CSV table of C-alpha atoms and ligand atoms in Angstrom, one decimal:
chain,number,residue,atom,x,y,z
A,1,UNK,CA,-11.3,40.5,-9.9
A,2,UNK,CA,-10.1,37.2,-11.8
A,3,UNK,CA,-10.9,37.9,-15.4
A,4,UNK,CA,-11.3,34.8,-17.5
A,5,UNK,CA,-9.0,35.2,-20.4
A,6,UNK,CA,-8.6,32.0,-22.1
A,7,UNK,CA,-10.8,28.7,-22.0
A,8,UNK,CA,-11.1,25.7,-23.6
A,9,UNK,CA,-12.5,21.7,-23.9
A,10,UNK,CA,-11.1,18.6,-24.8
A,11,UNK,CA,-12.3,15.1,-24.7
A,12,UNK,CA,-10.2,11.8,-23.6
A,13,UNK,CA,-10.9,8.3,-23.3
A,14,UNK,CA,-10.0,6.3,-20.4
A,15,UNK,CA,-10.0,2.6,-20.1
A,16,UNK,CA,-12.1,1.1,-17.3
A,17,UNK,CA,-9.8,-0.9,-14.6
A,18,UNK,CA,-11.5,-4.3,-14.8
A,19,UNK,CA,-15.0,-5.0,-16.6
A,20,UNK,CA,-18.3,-3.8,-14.7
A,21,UNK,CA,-21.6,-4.8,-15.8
A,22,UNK,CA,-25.2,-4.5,-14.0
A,23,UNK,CA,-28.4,-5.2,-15.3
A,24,UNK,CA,-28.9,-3.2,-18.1
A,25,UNK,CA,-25.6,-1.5,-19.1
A,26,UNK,CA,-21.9,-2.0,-19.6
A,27,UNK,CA,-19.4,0.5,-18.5
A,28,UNK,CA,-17.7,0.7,-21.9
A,29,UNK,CA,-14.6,3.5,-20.7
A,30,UNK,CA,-15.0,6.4,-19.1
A,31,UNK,CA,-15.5,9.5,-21.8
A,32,UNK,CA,-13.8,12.6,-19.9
A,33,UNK,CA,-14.3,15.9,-20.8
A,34,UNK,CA,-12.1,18.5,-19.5
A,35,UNK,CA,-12.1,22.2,-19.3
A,36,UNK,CA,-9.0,24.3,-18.4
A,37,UNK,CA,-9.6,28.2,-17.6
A,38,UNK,CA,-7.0,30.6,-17.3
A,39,UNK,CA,-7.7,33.8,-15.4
A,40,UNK,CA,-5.9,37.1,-15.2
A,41,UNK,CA,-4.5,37.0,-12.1
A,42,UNK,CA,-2.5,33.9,-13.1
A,43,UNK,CA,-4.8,30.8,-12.1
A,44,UNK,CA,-5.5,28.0,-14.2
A,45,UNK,CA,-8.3,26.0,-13.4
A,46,UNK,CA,-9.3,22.4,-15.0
A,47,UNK,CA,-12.6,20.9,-14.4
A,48,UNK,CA,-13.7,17.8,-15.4
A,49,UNK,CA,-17.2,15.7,-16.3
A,50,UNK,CA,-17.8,12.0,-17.8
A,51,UNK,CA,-19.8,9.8,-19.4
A,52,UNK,CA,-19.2,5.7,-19.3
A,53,UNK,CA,-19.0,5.5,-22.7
A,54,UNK,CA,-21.5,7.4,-25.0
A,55,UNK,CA,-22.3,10.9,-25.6
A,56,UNK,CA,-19.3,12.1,-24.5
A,57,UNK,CA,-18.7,14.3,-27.9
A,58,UNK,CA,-21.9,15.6,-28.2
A,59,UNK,CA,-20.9,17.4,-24.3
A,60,UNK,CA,-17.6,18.5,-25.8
A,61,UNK,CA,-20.0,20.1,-28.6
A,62,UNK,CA,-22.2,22.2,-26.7
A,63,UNK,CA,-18.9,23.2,-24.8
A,64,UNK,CA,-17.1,24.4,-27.5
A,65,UNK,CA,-19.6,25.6,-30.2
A,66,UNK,CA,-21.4,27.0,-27.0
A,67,UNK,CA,-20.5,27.7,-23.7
A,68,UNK,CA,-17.1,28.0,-22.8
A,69,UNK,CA,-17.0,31.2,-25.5
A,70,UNK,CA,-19.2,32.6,-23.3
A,71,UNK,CA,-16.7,32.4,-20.3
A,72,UNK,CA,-14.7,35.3,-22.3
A,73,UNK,CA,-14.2,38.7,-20.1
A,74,UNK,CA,-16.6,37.0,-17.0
A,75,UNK,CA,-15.0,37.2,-13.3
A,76,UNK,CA,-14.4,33.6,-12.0
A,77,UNK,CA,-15.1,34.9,-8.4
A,78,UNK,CA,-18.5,34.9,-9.5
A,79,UNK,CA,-19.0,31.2,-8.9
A,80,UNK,CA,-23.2,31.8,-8.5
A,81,UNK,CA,-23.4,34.1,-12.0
A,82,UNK,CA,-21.0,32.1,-13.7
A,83,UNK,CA,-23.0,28.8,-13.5
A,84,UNK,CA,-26.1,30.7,-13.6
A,85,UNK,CA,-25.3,32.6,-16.7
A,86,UNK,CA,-23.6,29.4,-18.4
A,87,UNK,CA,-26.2,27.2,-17.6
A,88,UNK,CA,-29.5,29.8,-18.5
A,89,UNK,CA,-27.8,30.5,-21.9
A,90,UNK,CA,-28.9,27.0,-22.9
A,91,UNK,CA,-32.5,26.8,-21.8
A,92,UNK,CA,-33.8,25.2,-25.0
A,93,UNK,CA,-31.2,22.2,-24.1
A,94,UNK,CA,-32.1,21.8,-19.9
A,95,UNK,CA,-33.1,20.2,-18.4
A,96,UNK,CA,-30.9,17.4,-19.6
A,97,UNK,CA,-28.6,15.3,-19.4
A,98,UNK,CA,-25.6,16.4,-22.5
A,99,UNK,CA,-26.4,20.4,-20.9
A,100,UNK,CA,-25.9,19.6,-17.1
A,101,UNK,CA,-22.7,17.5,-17.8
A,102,UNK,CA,-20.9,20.4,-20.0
A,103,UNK,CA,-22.1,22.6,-17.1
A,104,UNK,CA,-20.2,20.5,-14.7
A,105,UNK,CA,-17.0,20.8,-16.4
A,106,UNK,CA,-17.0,24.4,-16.2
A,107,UNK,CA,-18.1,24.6,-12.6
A,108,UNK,CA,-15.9,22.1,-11.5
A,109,UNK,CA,-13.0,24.4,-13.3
A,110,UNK,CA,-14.7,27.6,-12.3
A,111,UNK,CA,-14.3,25.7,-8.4
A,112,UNK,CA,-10.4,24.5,-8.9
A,113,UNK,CA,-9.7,28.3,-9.6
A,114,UNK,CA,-11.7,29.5,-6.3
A,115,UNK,CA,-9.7,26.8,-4.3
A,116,UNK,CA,-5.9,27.9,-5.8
A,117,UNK,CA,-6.7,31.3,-5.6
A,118,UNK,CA,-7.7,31.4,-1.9
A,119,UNK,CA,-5.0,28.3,-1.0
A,120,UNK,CA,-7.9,25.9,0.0
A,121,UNK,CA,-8.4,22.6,-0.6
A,122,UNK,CA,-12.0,21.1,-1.6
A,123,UNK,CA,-13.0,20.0,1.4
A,124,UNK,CA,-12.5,23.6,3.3
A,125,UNK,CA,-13.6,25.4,0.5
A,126,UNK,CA,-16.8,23.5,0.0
A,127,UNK,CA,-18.1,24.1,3.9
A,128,UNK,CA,-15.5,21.7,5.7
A,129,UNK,CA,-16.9,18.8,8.5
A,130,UNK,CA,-14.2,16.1,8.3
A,131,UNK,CA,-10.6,15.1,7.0
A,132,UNK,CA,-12.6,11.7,6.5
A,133,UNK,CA,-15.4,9.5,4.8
A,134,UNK,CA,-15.6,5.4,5.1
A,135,UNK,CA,-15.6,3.6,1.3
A,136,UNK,CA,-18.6,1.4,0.7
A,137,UNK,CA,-17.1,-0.9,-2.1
A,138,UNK,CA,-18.5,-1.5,-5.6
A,139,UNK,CA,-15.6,-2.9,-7.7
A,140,UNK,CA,-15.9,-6.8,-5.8
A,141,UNK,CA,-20.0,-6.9,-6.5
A,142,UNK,CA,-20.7,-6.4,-10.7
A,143,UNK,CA,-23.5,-8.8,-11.8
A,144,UNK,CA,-21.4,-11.1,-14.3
A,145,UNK,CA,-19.3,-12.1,-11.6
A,146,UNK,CA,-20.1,-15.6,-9.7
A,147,UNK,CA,-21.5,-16.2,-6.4
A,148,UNK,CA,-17.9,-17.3,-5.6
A,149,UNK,CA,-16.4,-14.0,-6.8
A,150,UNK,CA,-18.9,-11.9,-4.6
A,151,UNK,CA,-17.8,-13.7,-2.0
A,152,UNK,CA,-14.0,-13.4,-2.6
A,153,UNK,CA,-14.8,-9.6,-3.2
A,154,UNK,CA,-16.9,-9.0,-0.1
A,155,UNK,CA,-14.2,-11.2,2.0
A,156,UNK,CA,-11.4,-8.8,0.9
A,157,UNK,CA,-13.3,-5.5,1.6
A,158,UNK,CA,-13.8,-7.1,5.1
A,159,UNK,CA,-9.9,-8.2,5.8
A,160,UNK,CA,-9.0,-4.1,4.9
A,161,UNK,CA,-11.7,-2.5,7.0
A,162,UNK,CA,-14.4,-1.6,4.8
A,163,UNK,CA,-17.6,-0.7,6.4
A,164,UNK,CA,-20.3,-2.0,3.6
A,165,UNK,CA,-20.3,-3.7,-0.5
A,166,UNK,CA,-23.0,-3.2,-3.0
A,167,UNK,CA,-23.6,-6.0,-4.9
A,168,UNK,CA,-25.6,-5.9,-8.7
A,169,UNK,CA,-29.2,-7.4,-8.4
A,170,UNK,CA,-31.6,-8.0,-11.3
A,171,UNK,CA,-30.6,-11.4,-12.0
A,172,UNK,CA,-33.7,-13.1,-14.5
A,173,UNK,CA,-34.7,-15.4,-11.4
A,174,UNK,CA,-35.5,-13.3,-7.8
A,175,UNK,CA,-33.9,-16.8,-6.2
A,176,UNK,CA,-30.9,-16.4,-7.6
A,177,UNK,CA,-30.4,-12.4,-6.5
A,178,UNK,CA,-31.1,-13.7,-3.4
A,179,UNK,CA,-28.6,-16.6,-3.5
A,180,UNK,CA,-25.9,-14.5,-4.4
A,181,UNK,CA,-26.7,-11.8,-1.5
A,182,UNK,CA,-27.7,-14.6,1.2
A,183,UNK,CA,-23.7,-15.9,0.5
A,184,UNK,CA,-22.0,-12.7,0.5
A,185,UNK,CA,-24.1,-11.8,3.8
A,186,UNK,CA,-23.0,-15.5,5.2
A,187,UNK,CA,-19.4,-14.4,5.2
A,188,UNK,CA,-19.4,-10.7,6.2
A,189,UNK,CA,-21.5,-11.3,9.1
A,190,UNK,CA,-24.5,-9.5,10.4
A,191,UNK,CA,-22.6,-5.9,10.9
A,192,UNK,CA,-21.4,-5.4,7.6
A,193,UNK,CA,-23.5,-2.9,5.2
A,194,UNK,CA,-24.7,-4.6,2.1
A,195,UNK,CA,-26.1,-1.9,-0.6
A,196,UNK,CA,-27.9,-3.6,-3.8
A,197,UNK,CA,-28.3,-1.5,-7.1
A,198,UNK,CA,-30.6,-2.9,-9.6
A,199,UNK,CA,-30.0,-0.2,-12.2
A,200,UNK,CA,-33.7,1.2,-12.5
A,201,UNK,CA,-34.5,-2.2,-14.3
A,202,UNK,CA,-37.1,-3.3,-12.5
A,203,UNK,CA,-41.2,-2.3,-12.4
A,204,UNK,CA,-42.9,-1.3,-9.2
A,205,UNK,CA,-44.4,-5.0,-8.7
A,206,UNK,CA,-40.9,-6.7,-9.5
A,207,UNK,CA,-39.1,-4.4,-7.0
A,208,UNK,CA,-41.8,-5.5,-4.4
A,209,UNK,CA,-41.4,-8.6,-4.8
A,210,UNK,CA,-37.7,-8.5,-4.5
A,211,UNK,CA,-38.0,-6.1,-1.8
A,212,UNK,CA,-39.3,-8.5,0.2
A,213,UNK,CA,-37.6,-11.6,-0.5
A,214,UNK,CA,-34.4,-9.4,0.3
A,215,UNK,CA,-35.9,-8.2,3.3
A,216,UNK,CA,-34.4,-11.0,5.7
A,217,UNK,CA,-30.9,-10.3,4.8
A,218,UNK,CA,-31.0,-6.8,6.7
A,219,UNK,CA,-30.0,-4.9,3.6
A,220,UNK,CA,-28.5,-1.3,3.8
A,221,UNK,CA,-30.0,-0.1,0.7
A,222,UNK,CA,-32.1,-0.5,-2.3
A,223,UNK,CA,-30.8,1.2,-5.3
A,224,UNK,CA,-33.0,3.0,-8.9
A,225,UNK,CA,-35.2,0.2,-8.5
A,226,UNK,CA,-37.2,2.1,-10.6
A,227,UNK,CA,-36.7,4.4,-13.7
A,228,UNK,CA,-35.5,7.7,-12.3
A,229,UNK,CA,-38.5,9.7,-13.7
A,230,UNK,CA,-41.0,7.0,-11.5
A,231,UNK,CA,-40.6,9.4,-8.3
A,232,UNK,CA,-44.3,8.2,-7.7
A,233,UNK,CA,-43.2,4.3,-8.1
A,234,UNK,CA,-40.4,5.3,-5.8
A,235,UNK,CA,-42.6,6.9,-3.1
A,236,UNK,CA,-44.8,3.6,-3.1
A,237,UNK,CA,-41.9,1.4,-2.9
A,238,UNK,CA,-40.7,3.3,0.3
A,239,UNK,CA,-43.7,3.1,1.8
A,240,UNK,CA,-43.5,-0.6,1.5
A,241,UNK,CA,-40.5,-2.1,2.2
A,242,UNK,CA,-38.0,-1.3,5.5
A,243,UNK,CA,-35.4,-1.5,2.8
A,244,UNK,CA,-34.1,2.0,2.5
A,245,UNK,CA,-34.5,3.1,-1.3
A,246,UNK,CA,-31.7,5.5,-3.0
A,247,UNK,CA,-31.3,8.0,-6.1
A,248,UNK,CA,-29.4,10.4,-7.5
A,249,UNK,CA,-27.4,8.8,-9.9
A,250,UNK,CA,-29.7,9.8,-12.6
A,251,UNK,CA,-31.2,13.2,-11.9
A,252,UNK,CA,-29.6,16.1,-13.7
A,253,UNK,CA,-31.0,19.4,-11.7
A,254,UNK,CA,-31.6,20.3,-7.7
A,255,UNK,CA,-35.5,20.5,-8.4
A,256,UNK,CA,-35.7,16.7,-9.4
A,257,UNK,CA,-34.2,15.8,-5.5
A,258,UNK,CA,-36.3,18.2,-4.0
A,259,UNK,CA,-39.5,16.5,-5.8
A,260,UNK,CA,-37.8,13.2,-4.6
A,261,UNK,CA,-37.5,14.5,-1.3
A,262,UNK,CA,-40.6,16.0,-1.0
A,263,UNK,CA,-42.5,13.0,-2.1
A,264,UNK,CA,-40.4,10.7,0.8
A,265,UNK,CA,-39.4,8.5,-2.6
A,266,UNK,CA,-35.5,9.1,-1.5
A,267,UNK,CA,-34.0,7.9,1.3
A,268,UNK,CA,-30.3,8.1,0.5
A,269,UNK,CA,-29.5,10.6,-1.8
A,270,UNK,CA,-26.6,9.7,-4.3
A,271,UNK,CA,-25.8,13.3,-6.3
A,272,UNK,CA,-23.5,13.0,-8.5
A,273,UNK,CA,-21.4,16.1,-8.8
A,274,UNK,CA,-20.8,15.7,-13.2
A,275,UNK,CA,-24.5,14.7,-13.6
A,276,UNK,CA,-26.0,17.4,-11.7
A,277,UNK,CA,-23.9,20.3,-13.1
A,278,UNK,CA,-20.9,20.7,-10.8
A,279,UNK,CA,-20.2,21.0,-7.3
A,280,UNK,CA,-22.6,24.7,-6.9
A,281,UNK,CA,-26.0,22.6,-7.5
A,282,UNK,CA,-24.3,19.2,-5.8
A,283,UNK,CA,-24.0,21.5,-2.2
A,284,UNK,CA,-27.2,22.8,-2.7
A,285,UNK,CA,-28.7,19.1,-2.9
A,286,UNK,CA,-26.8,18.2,0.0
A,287,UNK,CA,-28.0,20.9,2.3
A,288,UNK,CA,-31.6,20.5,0.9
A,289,UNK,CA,-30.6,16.4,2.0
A,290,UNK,CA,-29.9,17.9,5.1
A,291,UNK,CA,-32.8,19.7,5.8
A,292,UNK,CA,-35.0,16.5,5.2
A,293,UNK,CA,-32.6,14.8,7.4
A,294,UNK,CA,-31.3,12.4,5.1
A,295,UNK,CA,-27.6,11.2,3.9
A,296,UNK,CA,-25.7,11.8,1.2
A,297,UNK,CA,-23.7,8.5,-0.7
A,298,UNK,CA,-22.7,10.6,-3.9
A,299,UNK,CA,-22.4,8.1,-6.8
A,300,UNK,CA,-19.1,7.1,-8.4
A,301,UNK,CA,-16.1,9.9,-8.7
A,302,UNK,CA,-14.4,9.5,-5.6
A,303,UNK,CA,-11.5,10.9,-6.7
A,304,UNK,CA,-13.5,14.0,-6.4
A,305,UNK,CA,-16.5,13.1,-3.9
A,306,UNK,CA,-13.9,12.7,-0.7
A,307,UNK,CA,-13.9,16.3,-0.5
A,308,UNK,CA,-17.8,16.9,-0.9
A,309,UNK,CA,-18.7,14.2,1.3
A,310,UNK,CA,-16.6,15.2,3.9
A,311,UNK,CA,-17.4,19.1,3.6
A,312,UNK,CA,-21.2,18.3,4.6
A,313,UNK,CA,-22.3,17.1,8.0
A,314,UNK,CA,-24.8,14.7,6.1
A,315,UNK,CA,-22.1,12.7,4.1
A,316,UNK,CA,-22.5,9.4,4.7
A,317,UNK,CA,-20.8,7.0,2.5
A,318,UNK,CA,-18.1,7.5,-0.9
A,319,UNK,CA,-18.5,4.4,-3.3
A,320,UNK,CA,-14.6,3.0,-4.2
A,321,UNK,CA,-14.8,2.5,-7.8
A,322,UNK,CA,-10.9,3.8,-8.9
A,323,UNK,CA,-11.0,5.4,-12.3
A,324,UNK,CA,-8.0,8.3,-12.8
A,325,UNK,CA,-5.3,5.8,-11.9
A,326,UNK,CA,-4.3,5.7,-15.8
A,327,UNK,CA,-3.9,9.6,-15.7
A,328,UNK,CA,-3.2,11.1,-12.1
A,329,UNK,CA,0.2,10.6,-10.6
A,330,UNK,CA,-1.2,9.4,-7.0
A,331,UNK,CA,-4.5,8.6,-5.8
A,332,UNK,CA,-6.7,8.8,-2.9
A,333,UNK,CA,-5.2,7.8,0.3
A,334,UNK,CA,-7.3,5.2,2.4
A,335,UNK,CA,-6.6,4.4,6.1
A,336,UNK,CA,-8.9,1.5,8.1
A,337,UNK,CA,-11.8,1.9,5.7
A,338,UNK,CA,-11.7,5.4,5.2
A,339,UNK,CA,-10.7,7.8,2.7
A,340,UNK,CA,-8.7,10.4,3.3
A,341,UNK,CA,-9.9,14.7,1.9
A,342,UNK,CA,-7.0,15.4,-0.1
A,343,UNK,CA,-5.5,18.5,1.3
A,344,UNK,CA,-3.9,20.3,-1.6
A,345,UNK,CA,-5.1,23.5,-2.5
A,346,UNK,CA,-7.8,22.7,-5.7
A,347,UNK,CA,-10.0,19.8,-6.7
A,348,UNK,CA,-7.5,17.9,-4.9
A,349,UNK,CA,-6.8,15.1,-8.2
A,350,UNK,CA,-3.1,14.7,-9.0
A,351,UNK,CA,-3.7,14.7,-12.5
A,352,UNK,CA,-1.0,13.6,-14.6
A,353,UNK,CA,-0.8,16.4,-17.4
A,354,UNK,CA,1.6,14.2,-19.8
A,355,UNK,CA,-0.2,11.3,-20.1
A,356,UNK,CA,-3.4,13.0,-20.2
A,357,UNK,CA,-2.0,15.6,-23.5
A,358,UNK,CA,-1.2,11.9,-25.0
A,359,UNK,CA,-4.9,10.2,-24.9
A,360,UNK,CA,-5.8,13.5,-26.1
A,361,UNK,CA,-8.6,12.3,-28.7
A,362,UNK,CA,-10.2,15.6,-29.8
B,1,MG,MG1,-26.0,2.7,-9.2
């Protein structure tokens, strides 16, 4: 047994490390919403979820006027009936975004415990394939920046190793998208992988269109071209360019990928572990992935996704976009391109408990 005897949920602000943009959104700071669990048997637990940069209260709401008093007297061993009974309690609120996010702070937590109380780290716990996943980065490729700064970006990711960029599309004129990506390929060579994300901004005919006039540049992916709920606009698009298309950012429950999947409108699956409600519905994802053969490139949160992605045999890619810098004490080690499973027992983030009391804002 390990009781839950204590819980609660708090909500800080952390700065973004240099400006991101894409084609229909800022990244305005990353809204983090923490929840810290302590268990009879001595074990604290803190779990974490995010927003980049709105609605990040109304999650720290449903937690505390909601869910995390329901954690009271229930047995964190329990990691299925836990995020079962957490999650069902809300029915009138999911599927959704706001519910799956509160979710994922608890699971993440209710995870952190299972890992210190059985001396594991993430990786081992979670299933265990690899010490290590290759970065694809993101931080060199955000639509404001110039042809010449993709460039730099993609240079630099080059020089240290890194296997592939993802550059922004959705520029106003399909020329200049192309421009951009026809330099960037120029000087990275043919082997390189070069993702594009257009940010679900585009309709089914524009995305075509793209699709094809990107089609030369042997591109590795084609990201939300379409809004997420288009999984029939995302089928057709499959079916029409060699381009592979990917998702996941923006689905909040395991049924959504398995409609995806089902309906070949997926071909790189990017679950994110806060979206989808925490890392019990992300491994289900994965191994339903798996069982359609097809790769997992979790989006964003590396600092936690190095140990997912490298717990399944389908993890494919993690996207390098730092973002606990300002509140751990170390950060994820890279070696030639690849990031390294952290192998401390726990979530495996070095968080910096000071610093994070002090940005404290409810
Ligand atoms: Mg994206």
């Amino acid at each position: 047994m390990s009781i839950i005897t204590s819980a609660e949920a708090f909500l800080i602000d952390v700065p973004v490390e240099t400006v991101r943009t894409d084609s229909v959104q800022a990244f305005l700071k990353q809204e983090t919403i923490f929840v810290r669990i302590t268990t009879d048997d001595g074990n604290i637990g803190l779990g974490y979820s995010y927003t980049i940069g709105t609605g990040g209260t109304a999650v720290l709401a449903l937690l505390r006027d909601y869910l995390v008093p329901k954690l009271m007297g229930m047995d964190s061993q329990y990691v299925e009936k836990v995020w079962n009974e957490i999650y069902y309690s809300t029915r009138a609120t999911a599927t959704g975004a706001i519910t799956s996010l509160a979710v994922a702070a608890i699971d993440t937590a209710i995870w952190d415990l299972k890992c210190k109380r059985t001396n594991q780290s993430l990786v081992i716990a979670a299933g265990g394939y690899r010490d290590r996943v290759p970065l694809y980065d993101t931080e060199g490729g955000w639509l404001h920046l110039t042809t010449e700064e993709l460039v730099f970006g993609a240079s630099e990711s080059k020089a240290k190793g890194w296997l592939g960029v993802k550059l922004k599309v959705g520029k106003a004129d399909v020329h200049e998208d192309f421009e951009r990506l026809a330099a960037v390929r120029a000087i990275v060579g043919p082997k390189m992988h070069i993702m594009v994300d257009a940010n679900q901004s585009m309709t089914l005919a524009e995305a075509k269109r793209r699709a094809k006039a990107f089609e030369p540049l042997d591109l590795f992916w084609f990201e939300e071209p379409l809004p997420a709920d288009d999984i029939a606009g995302h089928a057709a698009l499959a079916k029409f360019t060699s381009i592979p298309i990917a998702v996941g950012e923006t689905m909040y429950s395991v049924a959504q990928f398995q409609q995806y999947l089902h309906s070949e409108a997926a071909e790189i699956i990017q679950v994110d572990v806060a979206r989808v409600g925490g890392i019990t519905p992300w491994l289900k994802v994965a191994h339903l992935a798996e069982s359609f053969n097809v790769k997992v490139c979790p989006h964003f949160l590396m600092e936690i996704h190095v140990s997912l992605a490298a717990a399944i045999p389908n993890g494919l890619y993690v996207e390098h976009i730092p973002q606990l810098r300002s509140i751990t004490h170390s950060e994820i080690v890279i070696e030639s391109g690849f990031a390294l499973a952290p192998k401390t027992p726990g979530l495996g983030i070095d968080w910096n408990f000071e610093d994070i009391e002090k940005m404290r804002i409810v």
